[in-house]
Short mmCIF file of C-alpha atoms in Angstrom, two decimals:
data_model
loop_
_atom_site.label_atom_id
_atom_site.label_comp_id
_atom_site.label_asym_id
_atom_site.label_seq_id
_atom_site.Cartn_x
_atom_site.Cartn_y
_atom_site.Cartn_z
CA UNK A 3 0.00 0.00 0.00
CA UNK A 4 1.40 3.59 -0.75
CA UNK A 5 2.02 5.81 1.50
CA UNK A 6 -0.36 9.05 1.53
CA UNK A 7 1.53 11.85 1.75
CA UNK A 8 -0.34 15.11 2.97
CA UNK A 9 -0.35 18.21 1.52
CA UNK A 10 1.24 20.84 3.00
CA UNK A 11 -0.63 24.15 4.74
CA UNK A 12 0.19 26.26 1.36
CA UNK A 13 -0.42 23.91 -0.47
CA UNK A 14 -4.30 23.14 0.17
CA UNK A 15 -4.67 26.35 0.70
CA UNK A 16 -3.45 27.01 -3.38
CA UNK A 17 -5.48 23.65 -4.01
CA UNK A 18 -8.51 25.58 -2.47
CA UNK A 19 -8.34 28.38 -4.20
CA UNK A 20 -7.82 27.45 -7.58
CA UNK A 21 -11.19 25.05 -7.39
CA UNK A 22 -12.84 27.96 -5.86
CA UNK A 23 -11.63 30.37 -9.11
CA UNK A 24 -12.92 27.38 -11.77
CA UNK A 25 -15.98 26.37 -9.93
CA UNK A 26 -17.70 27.40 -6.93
CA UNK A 27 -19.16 24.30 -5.94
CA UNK A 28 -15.78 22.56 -6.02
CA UNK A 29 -14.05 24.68 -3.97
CA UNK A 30 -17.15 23.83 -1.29
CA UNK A 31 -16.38 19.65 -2.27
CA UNK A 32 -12.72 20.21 -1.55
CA UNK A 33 -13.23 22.33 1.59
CA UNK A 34 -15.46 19.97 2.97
CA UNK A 35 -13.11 16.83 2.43
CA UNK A 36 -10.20 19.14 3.97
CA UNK A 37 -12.13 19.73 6.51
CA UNK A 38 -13.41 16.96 7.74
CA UNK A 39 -11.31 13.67 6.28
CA UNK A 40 -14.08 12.36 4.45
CA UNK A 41 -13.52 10.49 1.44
CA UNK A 42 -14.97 11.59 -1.74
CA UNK A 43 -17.44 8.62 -1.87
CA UNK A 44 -19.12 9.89 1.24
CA UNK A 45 -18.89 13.83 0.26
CA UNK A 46 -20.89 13.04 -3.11
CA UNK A 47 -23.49 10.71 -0.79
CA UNK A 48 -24.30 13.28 1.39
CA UNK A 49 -28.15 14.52 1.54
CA UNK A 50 -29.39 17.34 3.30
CA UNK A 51 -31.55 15.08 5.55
CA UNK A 52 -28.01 13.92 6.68
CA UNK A 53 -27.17 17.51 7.87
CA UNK A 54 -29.24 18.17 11.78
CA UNK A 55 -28.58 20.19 14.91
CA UNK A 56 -25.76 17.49 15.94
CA UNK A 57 -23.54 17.59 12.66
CA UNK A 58 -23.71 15.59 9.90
CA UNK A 59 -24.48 11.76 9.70
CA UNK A 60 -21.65 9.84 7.23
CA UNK A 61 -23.64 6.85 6.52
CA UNK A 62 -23.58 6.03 2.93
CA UNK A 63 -21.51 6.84 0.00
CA UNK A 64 -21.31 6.23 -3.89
CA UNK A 65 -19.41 3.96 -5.54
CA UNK A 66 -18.69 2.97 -9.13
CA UNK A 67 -21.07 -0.36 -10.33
CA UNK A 68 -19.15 -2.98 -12.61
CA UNK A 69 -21.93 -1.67 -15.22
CA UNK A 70 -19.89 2.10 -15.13
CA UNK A 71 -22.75 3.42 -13.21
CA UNK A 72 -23.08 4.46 -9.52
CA UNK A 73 -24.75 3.57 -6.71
CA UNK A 74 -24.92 4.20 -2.90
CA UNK A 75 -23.31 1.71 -0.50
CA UNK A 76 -22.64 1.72 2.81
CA UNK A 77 -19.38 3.39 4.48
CA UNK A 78 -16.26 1.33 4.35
CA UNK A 79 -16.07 2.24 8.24
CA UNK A 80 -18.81 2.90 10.68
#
């Protein structure tokens, strides 16, 4: 298994703001996974009924099908 190197302070700070300057919305995606250490599966399951007074609920995410499709799945973790 690689090792996952992190990117530096600067650095996701640059990577922030150049998603922000092409796209809004991606610079949101990004911030959130920085954020929080969510994987991108789980960022592009989230629903606003996951969202309440206590935080947000991580309990599904998409994945690719065999078919090239997607689908929701449960979290590799609870």
């Amino acid at each position: 298994m690689a090792r996952v190197i992190a990117p530096t302070v600067e650095q996701l700070i640059s990577i922030l703001e150049e998603t922000k300057a092409v796209r809004p919305q991606w610079g949101a995606f990004f911030m959130l996974g920085a954020l929080t250490g969510m994987r991108r599966g789980e960022i592009c399951g989230l629903h606003w009924d996951d969202c309440g007074d206590t935080g947000v609920m991580v309990t599904k995410s998409v994945i690719y099908t065999p078919a090239g499709g997607t689908r929701e799945a449960p979290t590799k973790t609870q």
